[in-house]
Amino acid sequence: MGALRLPSLTSIFAVSSARSSLFHRRSNQLHLRKLTSATRVTAKSTTPATTEAAPAESTTQKLPVQEQGITPRSQDFNAWYLDVIAMAELADYGPVRGTMVIRPYGYAIWEAIQDYLNVKFKETGHSNMYFPQFIPYSFIEKEASHVEGFSPELALVTVGGGKELEEKLVVRPTSETIVNHMFTQWIHSHRDLPLMINQWANVTRWEMRTKPFIRTLEFLWQEGHTAHATPEEAEKEAMQMIDVYTKFAYEEAAIPVIPGRKSRVETFAGANRTYTIEAMMGDRKALQAGTSHNLGQNFSRAFSTQFTDENGQRQHVWQTSWAISTRFVGGIIMTHGDDAGLMLPPRLASVQVVIVPIWKKANEKNEVLDAALSIKDILHSAGIKVKLDDSDQRTPGWKFNFWEMKGVPLRIEIGPRDVSSRSVVVSRRDIPGKPGKVFGISMEPSVLVPYVKEKLDEIQLSLLNKAISFRDSNIVDVTSYDELKEAISQGKWARGPWVGSDEDELKIKEETGATIRCFPFEQPQGPKMCLMTGSPAEEVAIFAKSY
Amino acid sequence: MGALRLPSLTSIFAVSSARSSLFHRRSNQLHLRKLTSATRVTAKSTTPATTEAAPAESTTQKLPVQEQGITPRSQDFNAWYLDVIAMAELADYGPVRGTMVIRPYGYAIWEAIQDYLNVKFKETGHSNMYFPQFIPYSFIEKEASHVEGFSPELALVTVGGGKELEEKLVVRPTSETIVNHMFTQWIHSHRDLPLMINQWANVTRWEMRTKPFIRTLEFLWQEGHTAHATPEEAEKEAMQMIDVYTKFAYEEAAIPVIPGRKSRVETFAGANRTYTIEAMMGDRKALQAGTSHNLGQNFSRAFSTQFTDENGQRQHVWQTSWAISTRFVGGIIMTHGDDAGLMLPPRLASVQVVIVPIWKKANEKNEVLDAALSIKDILHSAGIKVKLDDSDQRTPGWKFNFWEMKGVPLRIEIGPRDVSSRSVVVSRRDIPGKPGKVFGISMEPSVLVPYVKEKLDEIQLSLLNKAISFRDSNIVDVTSYDELKEAISQGKWARGPWVGSDEDELKIKEETGATIRCFPFEQPQGPKMCLMTGSPAEEVAIFAKSY
């Protein structure tokens, strides 16, 4: 596949001022009538990763200006990522440093994530509710490791209704403290347990180094919070929810995450144990894509969240919390995208099939559009998310490239000859060029609908399998620190036996940039020696550089 | 119907300490094994409306402590409202003054509102997206009447990441300013218009007098924002959305709102015209339940949101915004509720049918539960939201009262004799006692399912008709200020011809407490004279006291 698949963008950008924004130029260009559909490869300079800096508040930061479409992924992964977000109109920078506007096409991915998880949360016995986002500062201070973990990142409201507040308020970075404050009012007896709730909300963490979707000052997430009568139940719940996340990642997002336990160093501020799903991005950096915490009694002791057990004794509850955020959208982009742009797994795509009608002469237009519309209706009735791009402002070639850049899994092309033969051409986003193109698929609903569904399923599976191969070919089993360093320096993940200390772990981070991503649940059999200390080890850990 | 329908609560409360909270007591009491099902009426003292005060920040405010269940609605409407919210577990106070925790049973109503409106917004061409909640303070100052309207109510973030910010940030009270800031980057040509988006979000207004759902420091809402090329299109959009809200209120919430135009005095800060839906609550106060604003070019001029029209001229866009919030949940409670508690319209109820199995002897239990479970499955398969209350900790009579208090539209009772005759007893929430009870409805799915659906439809319609009668019997047509004063002093709404000045309107507010709720779209025919000035008037206005 060519590095650049949006030739018309390139040709327009060449004449535009270097100062005008990408958005401005694309917007103008979308309406030009005559666009070539030839595919050219154009060299382009590397776009500086401007987002990694931390400018002052209220800047008018823009996504990178570029002259020639999407930066090739292999050339500069970060620039490619920002280009895809800009050109596919997934997000934009907000006016306040580090904030992000999630645009409709990006928000639709988040809505698809919500739709799936919301059902799973309810099936596993959780109810949605909503807690206020303003938390008294004193609450944050109650749990010692929690305040240590979060206090550097807090946004504080100090003025309300024109008056200085007596107690400053924290804009929630997470809700364990206020949840416990309320739980004390709702939990009295063991019969009130388990209490299992979830909320969809925005949260704020004053991050210095931000990147759209991956790390933003404000982000959207769901946070589950549960209280149980026994530590066993809390552990079971924490494991159940990391399992829900794992299934979601594999089955819906086609991301082969590795579920496992965090090291002590990487455990959530306030948790006894943190479970995680770790995903390998296209640049082989790890992304922590979801976490589930066994909080033990840390918060219940800090807030006196107690219940009377069956023997009439007062006990502190055992708790969990778990979250997935809009960061996951970034994970989808960085797992499946390629030089042509975004590639969406069919199950999370808001447009699964785009229909591009093709005509040359005016007398062909009506019959082609009629057929295209009828195909749209057929697929829509079958529950397939389909879009007909019937604009006559753009050429078919331009549309092919545009919808590939937007990551639509399947394209149906239909021209005058297809209408005559009552058939269509179907092209897969994941297989570029001719190999991904099949001619002569009948328009008959009894043929077309099952064919399209089968192809979408195939693409879903193919994306997963490709990501599994990529992941597995980039994880190296190591038995010594030297081997670990070698693997990390090659940009790979290192997996090796570990019983090192927290200090050993921090030393590795300092010397290699890698951290323990997790102790994976799936462990190799047989005796093992710690790669660092040489002592007998019970588990392997996975080390990698991460976002 | 008796004023009190939860006798078991009463009997328990009598022995509980006056200091313990309502929640505490109810929770304990729910698990007592032997509860009488007799219905008693018990006098109770008026609960003070503690929420109307404005205590300092971070109080531990509680919903009112009470000794004998729900305050009768006729005795103290405000106390009744707070009791219903507490006992039906709809919401609770947050730790920060004026904030609210929306509990699962209350949040489910909001989710039902979202589910309906989300579909309608998309059908009318809007896309969901998300804007950051932090807005640079300078943005708010750009539109003159906007800053005047909102500056007294702002919450300000002044510290982030441990540092004093250079520019303080506003926690969004509404998003017109940041939306325009972003629109300037996305809108260039007339081909970019209309731009029609919506977001579901939390917003913050530093209100001094708060009341759960009705007016809280933070609340949830949707805010639609659109930009158009012509004033006609913007006006059409503003009208379309108030129409969507009106249909929602009538058809889903069974609330016969009156749609109309706000007076200049009551128009949104920054709008040219505000359309509203006004609902009459059970105490005959008006509730502004949704608004749609024609913003004209006020914000586009302040932010330079421009497009190039078909003649190549730069023009400012014409805009709208429109919103419905969690306040609507309060409107549902105050429209339909009665002395027994909540009464939910079937289309918004998260539990539409509750099944209460009845047995006396142990050998009856299994066959009754089996039949109840099978009825549950039948109804569930038919898409009816059904709950089986099979707890053996509570008596059937207790359950009857409990689920009536929770507002469940329909109850199915099934005992050993019903099992023998393969029939059930069906009771309507909206018709108390025997008149609402029908015996001998066959368990056969082909009979039961259509019967239940028909009854739910009947209840939905009946709630609407009852609310329409109540509304219409409490609106008085007036022709003079004296008549208006008389109507208002009786707690009614006054409708009369109006061409008075803003000063006249403010004088009425001062002297009677009533404001112009709207100039209703539906206007009487024939010549009219202004009730205040005697001049010829083109329209009638509706005056009322309001929340």
PDB file of C-alpha atoms in Angstrom, chain A residues 112-343:
ATOM      1  CA  ALA A 112     -20.078   1.786  20.865  1.00  0.00           C
ATOM      2  CA  ILE A 113     -17.810   0.968  23.814  1.00  0.00           C
ATOM      3  CA  GLN A 114     -20.483   2.257  26.206  1.00  0.00           C
ATOM      4  CA  ASP A 115     -23.257   0.286  24.535  1.00  0.00           C
ATOM      5  CA  TYR A 116     -21.370  -2.985  24.945  1.00  0.00           C
ATOM      6  CA  LEU A 117     -20.019  -2.455  28.459  1.00  0.00           C
ATOM      7  CA  ASN A 118     -23.241  -1.001  29.826  1.00  0.00           C
ATOM      8  CA  VAL A 119     -25.060  -4.245  28.999  1.00  0.00           C
ATOM      9  CA  LYS A 120     -22.269  -6.361  30.522  1.00  0.00           C
ATOM     10  CA  PHE A 121     -22.199  -4.298  33.708  1.00  0.00           C
ATOM     11  CA  LYS A 122     -25.940  -4.733  34.153  1.00  0.00           C
ATOM     12  CA  GLU A 123     -25.759  -8.443  33.371  1.00  0.00           C
ATOM     13  CA  THR A 124     -23.164  -8.796  36.131  1.00  0.00           C
ATOM     14  CA  GLY A 125     -25.459  -7.099  38.645  1.00  0.00           C
ATOM     15  CA  HIS A 126     -24.355  -3.458  38.631  1.00  0.00           C
ATOM     16  CA  SER A 127     -26.626  -0.399  38.548  1.00  0.00           C
ATOM     17  CA  ASN A 128     -25.741   2.960  37.062  1.00  0.00           C
ATOM     18  CA  MET A 129     -25.927   6.058  39.210  1.00  0.00           C
ATOM     19  CA  TYR A 130     -24.234   9.449  39.508  1.00  0.00           C
ATOM     20  CA  PHE A 131     -22.029  11.037  42.178  1.00  0.00           C
ATOM     21  CA  PRO A 132     -21.212  14.767  42.316  1.00  0.00           C
ATOM     22  CA  GLN A 133     -17.866  15.714  40.823  1.00  0.00           C
ATOM     23  CA  PHE A 134     -16.939  18.166  43.585  1.00  0.00           C
ATOM     24  CA  ILE A 135     -15.258  16.447  46.511  1.00  0.00           C
ATOM     25  CA  PRO A 136     -14.279  18.222  49.733  1.00  0.00           C
ATOM     26  CA  TYR A 137     -10.488  18.430  49.873  1.00  0.00           C
ATOM     27  CA  SER A 138     -10.484  16.777  53.288  1.00  0.00           C
ATOM     28  CA  PHE A 139     -11.896  13.572  51.762  1.00  0.00           C
ATOM     29  CA  ILE A 140      -8.869  13.118  49.520  1.00  0.00           C
ATOM     30  CA  GLU A 141      -6.581  13.336  52.535  1.00  0.00           C
ATOM     31  CA  LYS A 142      -8.264  10.511  54.402  1.00  0.00           C
ATOM     32  CA  GLU A 143      -6.611   7.572  52.626  1.00  0.00           C
ATOM     33  CA  ALA A 144      -2.847   8.016  52.902  1.00  0.00           C
ATOM     34  CA  SER A 145      -1.563   6.449  49.693  1.00  0.00           C
ATOM     35  CA  HIS A 146      -4.530   7.861  47.767  1.00  0.00           C
ATOM     36  CA  VAL A 147      -3.668  11.465  48.612  1.00  0.00           C
ATOM     37  CA  GLU A 148      -0.009  10.785  47.850  1.00  0.00           C
ATOM     38  CA  GLY A 149      -0.938   9.388  44.438  1.00  0.00           C
ATOM     39  CA  PHE A 150      -3.443  12.018  43.409  1.00  0.00           C
ATOM     40  CA  SER A 151      -2.578  15.297  45.116  1.00  0.00           C
ATOM     41  CA  PRO A 152      -0.046  16.412  42.451  1.00  0.00           C
ATOM     42  CA  GLU A 153      -2.734  16.083  39.774  1.00  0.00           C
ATOM     43  CA  LEU A 154      -5.690  17.851  41.361  1.00  0.00           C
ATOM     44  CA  ALA A 155      -7.749  20.692  39.936  1.00  0.00           C
ATOM     45  CA  LEU A 156      -9.211  22.791  42.740  1.00  0.00           C
ATOM     46  CA  VAL A 157     -12.321  24.949  42.796  1.00  0.00           C
ATOM     47  CA  THR A 158     -11.693  27.767  45.247  1.00  0.00           C
ATOM     48  CA  VAL A 159     -14.364  30.277  44.203  1.00  0.00           C
ATOM     49  CA  GLY A 160     -18.085  29.624  43.897  1.00  0.00           C
ATOM     50  CA  GLY A 161     -20.859  32.135  43.248  1.00  0.00           C
ATOM     51  CA  GLY A 162     -18.358  34.995  43.477  1.00  0.00           C
ATOM     52  CA  LYS A 163     -17.089  34.015  46.930  1.00  0.00           C
ATOM     53  CA  GLU A 164     -13.919  32.358  48.183  1.00  0.00           C
ATOM     54  CA  LEU A 165     -14.955  28.917  49.488  1.00  0.00           C
ATOM     55  CA  GLU A 166     -14.289  27.926  53.088  1.00  0.00           C
ATOM     56  CA  GLU A 167     -13.051  24.534  51.966  1.00  0.00           C
ATOM     57  CA  LYS A 168     -11.557  24.118  48.530  1.00  0.00           C
ATOM     58  CA  LEU A 169     -13.164  21.483  46.372  1.00  0.00           C
ATOM     59  CA  VAL A 170     -11.433  18.831  44.319  1.00  0.00           C
ATOM     60  CA  VAL A 171     -12.755  18.182  40.816  1.00  0.00           C
ATOM     61  CA  ARG A 172     -12.923  14.390  40.964  1.00  0.00           C
ATOM     62  CA  PRO A 173      -9.832  12.571  39.706  1.00  0.00           C
ATOM     63  CA  THR A 174     -11.655   9.336  40.685  1.00  0.00           C
ATOM     64  CA  SER A 175     -14.511   8.787  43.129  1.00  0.00           C
ATOM     65  CA  GLU A 176     -13.476   6.265  45.798  1.00  0.00           C
ATOM     66  CA  THR A 177     -13.600   8.901  48.547  1.00  0.00           C
ATOM     67  CA  ILE A 178     -17.042  10.347  47.830  1.00  0.00           C
ATOM     68  CA  VAL A 179     -18.369   6.848  47.090  1.00  0.00           C
ATOM     69  CA  ASN A 180     -17.283   5.713  50.535  1.00  0.00           C
ATOM     70  CA  HIS A 181     -18.772   8.801  52.149  1.00  0.00           C
ATOM     71  CA  MET A 182     -22.126   7.856  50.611  1.00  0.00           C
ATOM     72  CA  PHE A 183     -21.753   4.110  51.181  1.00  0.00           C
ATOM     73  CA  THR A 184     -21.553   4.752  54.929  1.00  0.00           C
ATOM     74  CA  GLN A 185     -25.096   6.112  54.689  1.00  0.00           C
ATOM     75  CA  TRP A 186     -26.480   3.233  52.653  1.00  0.00           C
ATOM     76  CA  ILE A 187     -24.710   0.219  54.126  1.00  0.00           C
ATOM     77  CA  HIS A 188     -25.758  -0.982  57.559  1.00  0.00           C
ATOM     78  CA  SER A 189     -26.297  -4.723  57.545  1.00  0.00           C
ATOM     79  CA  HIS A 190     -24.781  -7.645  55.636  1.00  0.00           C
ATOM     80  CA  ARG A 191     -28.132  -7.686  53.830  1.00  0.00           C
ATOM     81  CA  ASP A 192     -27.202  -4.381  52.166  1.00  0.00           C
ATOM     82  CA  LEU A 193     -24.239  -6.161  50.560  1.00  0.00           C
ATOM     83  CA  PRO A 194     -22.989  -6.584  47.956  1.00  0.00           C
ATOM     84  CA  LEU A 195     -23.552  -3.011  46.797  1.00  0.00           C
ATOM     85  CA  MET A 196     -22.525  -2.828  43.156  1.00  0.00           C
ATOM     86  CA  ILE A 197     -22.702   0.387  41.172  1.00  0.00           C
ATOM     87  CA  ASN A 198     -21.179   2.111  38.179  1.00  0.00           C
ATOM     88  CA  GLN A 199     -21.102   5.632  36.844  1.00  0.00           C
ATOM     89  CA  TRP A 200     -20.287   7.108  33.430  1.00  0.00           C
ATOM     90  CA  ALA A 201     -18.583  10.396  34.111  1.00  0.00           C
ATOM     91  CA  ASN A 202     -15.878  12.908  33.322  1.00  0.00           C
ATOM     92  CA  VAL A 203     -12.766  13.031  35.515  1.00  0.00           C
ATOM     93  CA  THR A 204      -9.937  15.521  35.797  1.00  0.00           C
ATOM     94  CA  ARG A 205      -6.242  14.893  36.328  1.00  0.00           C
ATOM     95  CA  TRP A 206      -3.822  17.759  35.907  1.00  0.00           C
ATOM     96  CA  GLU A 207      -1.405  15.935  33.618  1.00  0.00           C
ATOM     97  CA  MET A 208       1.675  17.732  32.369  1.00  0.00           C
ATOM     98  CA  ARG A 209       2.359  15.630  29.269  1.00  0.00           C
ATOM     99  CA  THR A 210      -0.831  15.132  27.343  1.00  0.00           C
ATOM    100  CA  LYS A 211      -1.793  13.342  24.141  1.00  0.00           C
ATOM    101  CA  PRO A 212      -5.286  13.137  22.633  1.00  0.00           C
ATOM    102  CA  PHE A 213      -7.310  10.195  24.030  1.00  0.00           C
ATOM    103  CA  ILE A 214      -4.230   8.681  25.723  1.00  0.00           C
ATOM    104  CA  ARG A 215      -3.679  11.239  28.448  1.00  0.00           C
ATOM    105  CA  THR A 216      -5.812  14.351  28.722  1.00  0.00           C
ATOM    106  CA  LEU A 217      -6.531  16.758  31.525  1.00  0.00           C
ATOM    107  CA  GLU A 218     -10.192  15.793  31.447  1.00  0.00           C
ATOM    108  CA  PHE A 219     -11.383  12.450  30.132  1.00  0.00           C
ATOM    109  CA  LEU A 220     -14.526  10.340  30.058  1.00  0.00           C
ATOM    110  CA  TRP A 221     -14.729   6.967  31.717  1.00  0.00           C
ATOM    111  CA  GLN A 222     -16.867   4.548  33.632  1.00  0.00           C
ATOM    112  CA  GLU A 223     -15.937   3.797  37.201  1.00  0.00           C
ATOM    113  CA  GLY A 224     -17.410   0.793  38.962  1.00  0.00           C
ATOM    114  CA  HIS A 225     -17.484   0.692  42.756  1.00  0.00           C
ATOM    115  CA  THR A 226     -18.525  -2.270  44.847  1.00  0.00           C
ATOM    116  CA  ALA A 227     -18.676  -3.207  48.528  1.00  0.00           C
ATOM    117  CA  HIS A 228     -18.711  -6.773  49.821  1.00  0.00           C
ATOM    118  CA  ALA A 229     -18.977  -8.659  53.083  1.00  0.00           C
ATOM    119  CA  THR A 230     -15.856 -10.795  52.556  1.00  0.00           C
ATOM    120  CA  PRO A 231     -12.404 -10.416  51.000  1.00  0.00           C
ATOM    121  CA  GLU A 232     -13.109 -13.451  48.810  1.00  0.00           C
ATOM    122  CA  GLU A 233     -16.133 -11.800  47.250  1.00  0.00           C
ATOM    123  CA  ALA A 234     -14.214  -8.587  46.583  1.00  0.00           C
ATOM    124  CA  GLU A 235     -11.400 -10.545  44.942  1.00  0.00           C
ATOM    125  CA  LYS A 236     -13.884 -12.463  42.821  1.00  0.00           C
ATOM    126  CA  GLU A 237     -15.503  -9.204  41.711  1.00  0.00           C
ATOM    127  CA  ALA A 238     -12.186  -7.553  40.828  1.00  0.00           C
ATOM    128  CA  MET A 239     -11.296 -10.616  38.744  1.00  0.00           C
ATOM    129  CA  GLN A 240     -14.741 -10.763  37.150  1.00  0.00           C
ATOM    130  CA  MET A 241     -14.458  -7.182  35.923  1.00  0.00           C
ATOM    131  CA  ILE A 242     -10.962  -7.527  34.479  1.00  0.00           C
ATOM    132  CA  ASP A 243     -12.392 -10.544  32.688  1.00  0.00           C
ATOM    133  CA  VAL A 244     -15.267  -8.420  31.290  1.00  0.00           C
ATOM    134  CA  TYR A 245     -12.663  -5.932  30.024  1.00  0.00           C
ATOM    135  CA  THR A 246     -10.506  -8.684  28.521  1.00  0.00           C
ATOM    136  CA  LYS A 247     -13.436 -10.176  26.617  1.00  0.00           C
ATOM    137  CA  PHE A 248     -14.444  -6.732  25.430  1.00  0.00           C
ATOM    138  CA  ALA A 249     -10.925  -5.997  24.167  1.00  0.00           C
ATOM    139  CA  TYR A 250     -10.635  -9.308  22.296  1.00  0.00           C
ATOM    140  CA  GLU A 251     -14.151  -9.678  20.960  1.00  0.00           C
ATOM    141  CA  GLU A 252     -15.203  -6.112  20.234  1.00  0.00           C
ATOM    142  CA  ALA A 253     -12.014  -4.081  19.823  1.00  0.00           C
ATOM    143  CA  ALA A 254      -9.928  -6.946  18.348  1.00  0.00           C
ATOM    144  CA  ILE A 255      -7.145  -5.961  20.742  1.00  0.00           C
ATOM    145  CA  PRO A 256      -5.336  -9.012  22.208  1.00  0.00           C
ATOM    146  CA  VAL A 257      -4.647  -7.521  25.616  1.00  0.00           C
ATOM    147  CA  ILE A 258      -2.653  -9.392  28.214  1.00  0.00           C
ATOM    148  CA  PRO A 259      -4.515  -9.506  31.511  1.00  0.00           C
ATOM    149  CA  GLY A 260      -2.489  -9.698  34.662  1.00  0.00           C
ATOM    150  CA  ARG A 261      -1.609  -8.272  38.056  1.00  0.00           C
ATOM    151  CA  LYS A 262       0.305  -5.029  38.544  1.00  0.00           C
ATOM    152  CA  SER A 263       3.506  -4.958  40.576  1.00  0.00           C
ATOM    153  CA  ARG A 264       3.420  -3.208  43.947  1.00  0.00           C
ATOM    154  CA  VAL A 265       5.099  -0.167  42.395  1.00  0.00           C
ATOM    155  CA  GLU A 266       2.420   0.126  39.718  1.00  0.00           C
ATOM    156  CA  THR A 267      -0.594  -0.618  41.937  1.00  0.00           C
ATOM    157  CA  PHE A 268      -3.359   2.025  42.160  1.00  0.00           C
ATOM    158  CA  ALA A 269      -2.996   4.555  44.965  1.00  0.00           C
ATOM    159  CA  GLY A 270      -5.258   3.014  47.606  1.00  0.00           C
ATOM    160  CA  ALA A 271      -5.556  -0.552  46.282  1.00  0.00           C
ATOM    161  CA  ASN A 272      -4.217  -3.837  47.635  1.00  0.00           C
ATOM    162  CA  ARG A 273      -4.072  -5.315  44.178  1.00  0.00           C
ATOM    163  CA  THR A 274      -4.528  -3.876  40.726  1.00  0.00           C
ATOM    164  CA  TYR A 275      -5.428  -6.037  37.757  1.00  0.00           C
ATOM    165  CA  THR A 276      -4.784  -4.643  34.313  1.00  0.00           C
ATOM    166  CA  ILE A 277      -5.196  -5.328  30.641  1.00  0.00           C
ATOM    167  CA  GLU A 278      -2.052  -4.373  28.719  1.00  0.00           C
ATOM    168  CA  ALA A 279      -2.199  -3.784  24.989  1.00  0.00           C
ATOM    169  CA  MET A 280       0.672  -3.573  22.503  1.00  0.00           C
ATOM    170  CA  MET A 281       0.378  -0.543  20.252  1.00  0.00           C
ATOM    171  CA  GLY A 282       1.636  -0.375  16.653  1.00  0.00           C
ATOM    172  CA  ASP A 283       4.908   1.157  17.886  1.00  0.00           C
ATOM    173  CA  ARG A 284       5.205  -1.693  20.389  1.00  0.00           C
ATOM    174  CA  LYS A 285       4.759   0.547  23.405  1.00  0.00           C
ATOM    175  CA  ALA A 286       2.368  -0.833  26.022  1.00  0.00           C
ATOM    176  CA  LEU A 287      -0.959   0.806  26.799  1.00  0.00           C
ATOM    177  CA  GLN A 288      -2.684   0.141  30.111  1.00  0.00           C
ATOM    178  CA  ALA A 289      -6.176  -0.151  28.640  1.00  0.00           C
ATOM    179  CA  GLY A 290      -8.307  -0.929  31.694  1.00  0.00           C
ATOM    180  CA  THR A 291      -7.832  -1.669  35.382  1.00  0.00           C
ATOM    181  CA  SER A 292      -9.690  -3.388  38.198  1.00  0.00           C
ATOM    182  CA  HIS A 293      -8.669  -2.821  41.796  1.00  0.00           C
ATOM    183  CA  ASN A 294      -9.129  -4.913  44.891  1.00  0.00           C
ATOM    184  CA  LEU A 295      -9.219  -2.087  47.443  1.00  0.00           C
ATOM    185  CA  GLY A 296      -9.374  -4.381  50.465  1.00  0.00           C
ATOM    186  CA  GLN A 297     -10.466  -2.335  53.464  1.00  0.00           C
ATOM    187  CA  ASN A 298      -8.270   0.687  52.746  1.00  0.00           C
ATOM    188  CA  PHE A 299     -11.075   3.098  51.990  1.00  0.00           C
ATOM    189  CA  SER A 300     -13.638   1.485  54.281  1.00  0.00           C
ATOM    190  CA  ARG A 301     -11.245   1.941  57.217  1.00  0.00           C
ATOM    191  CA  ALA A 302     -10.497   5.538  56.222  1.00  0.00           C
ATOM    192  CA  PHE A 303     -14.219   6.347  55.925  1.00  0.00           C
ATOM    193  CA  SER A 304     -15.628   3.866  58.484  1.00  0.00           C
ATOM    194  CA  THR A 305     -17.731   2.084  55.905  1.00  0.00           C
ATOM    195  CA  GLN A 306     -19.062  -0.671  58.122  1.00  0.00           C
ATOM    196  CA  PHE A 307     -21.778  -3.291  58.252  1.00  0.00           C
ATOM    197  CA  THR A 308     -23.197  -5.572  60.900  1.00  0.00           C
ATOM    198  CA  ASP A 309     -22.415  -9.155  60.005  1.00  0.00           C
ATOM    199  CA  GLU A 310     -24.584 -12.226  60.600  1.00  0.00           C
ATOM    200  CA  ASN A 311     -23.181 -12.553  64.112  1.00  0.00           C
ATOM    201  CA  GLY A 312     -24.028  -8.956  64.980  1.00  0.00           C
ATOM    202  CA  GLN A 313     -20.404  -7.811  64.727  1.00  0.00           C
ATOM    203  CA  ARG A 314     -19.440  -4.533  63.050  1.00  0.00           C
ATOM    204  CA  GLN A 315     -17.046  -5.091  60.114  1.00  0.00           C
ATOM    205  CA  HIS A 316     -15.455  -2.882  57.489  1.00  0.00           C
ATOM    206  CA  VAL A 317     -16.591  -3.678  53.955  1.00  0.00           C
ATOM    207  CA  TRP A 318     -14.257  -5.072  51.298  1.00  0.00           C
ATOM    208  CA  GLN A 319     -14.228  -3.068  48.119  1.00  0.00           C
ATOM    209  CA  THR A 320     -13.327  -2.937  44.461  1.00  0.00           C
ATOM    210  CA  SER A 321     -13.208  -0.279  41.766  1.00  0.00           C
ATOM    211  CA  TRP A 322     -12.620  -0.629  38.026  1.00  0.00           C
ATOM    212  CA  ALA A 323     -12.472   1.633  35.035  1.00  0.00           C
ATOM    213  CA  ILE A 324     -12.130   1.950  31.293  1.00  0.00           C
ATOM    214  CA  SER A 325     -11.785   5.383  29.706  1.00  0.00           C
ATOM    215  CA  THR A 326     -11.691   7.262  26.399  1.00  0.00           C
ATOM    216  CA  ARG A 327      -8.008   6.266  26.392  1.00  0.00           C
ATOM    217  CA  PHE A 328      -9.273   3.006  24.900  1.00  0.00           C
ATOM    218  CA  VAL A 329     -10.202   4.908  21.715  1.00  0.00           C
ATOM    219  CA  GLY A 330      -6.532   5.840  21.390  1.00  0.00           C
ATOM    220  CA  GLY A 331      -5.683   2.168  21.841  1.00  0.00           C
ATOM    221  CA  ILE A 332      -7.933   1.208  18.929  1.00  0.00           C
ATOM    222  CA  ILE A 333      -6.317   3.802  16.661  1.00  0.00           C
ATOM    223  CA  MET A 334      -2.789   2.718  17.598  1.00  0.00           C
ATOM    224  CA  THR A 335      -3.481  -1.021  17.338  1.00  0.00           C
ATOM    225  CA  HIS A 336      -5.144  -1.275  13.941  1.00  0.00           C
ATOM    226  CA  GLY A 337      -4.320   1.909  12.004  1.00  0.00           C
ATOM    227  CA  ASP A 338      -1.969   1.919   9.027  1.00  0.00           C
ATOM    228  CA  ASP A 339      -0.447   4.395   6.605  1.00  0.00           C
ATOM    229  CA  ALA A 340      -3.842   4.963   5.001  1.00  0.00           C
ATOM    230  CA  GLY A 341      -5.296   6.060   8.316  1.00  0.00           C
ATOM    231  CA  LEU A 342      -7.748   4.597  10.774  1.00  0.00           C
ATOM    232  CA  MET A 343      -8.872   0.973  10.658  1.00  0.00           C
TER     233      MET A 343
END
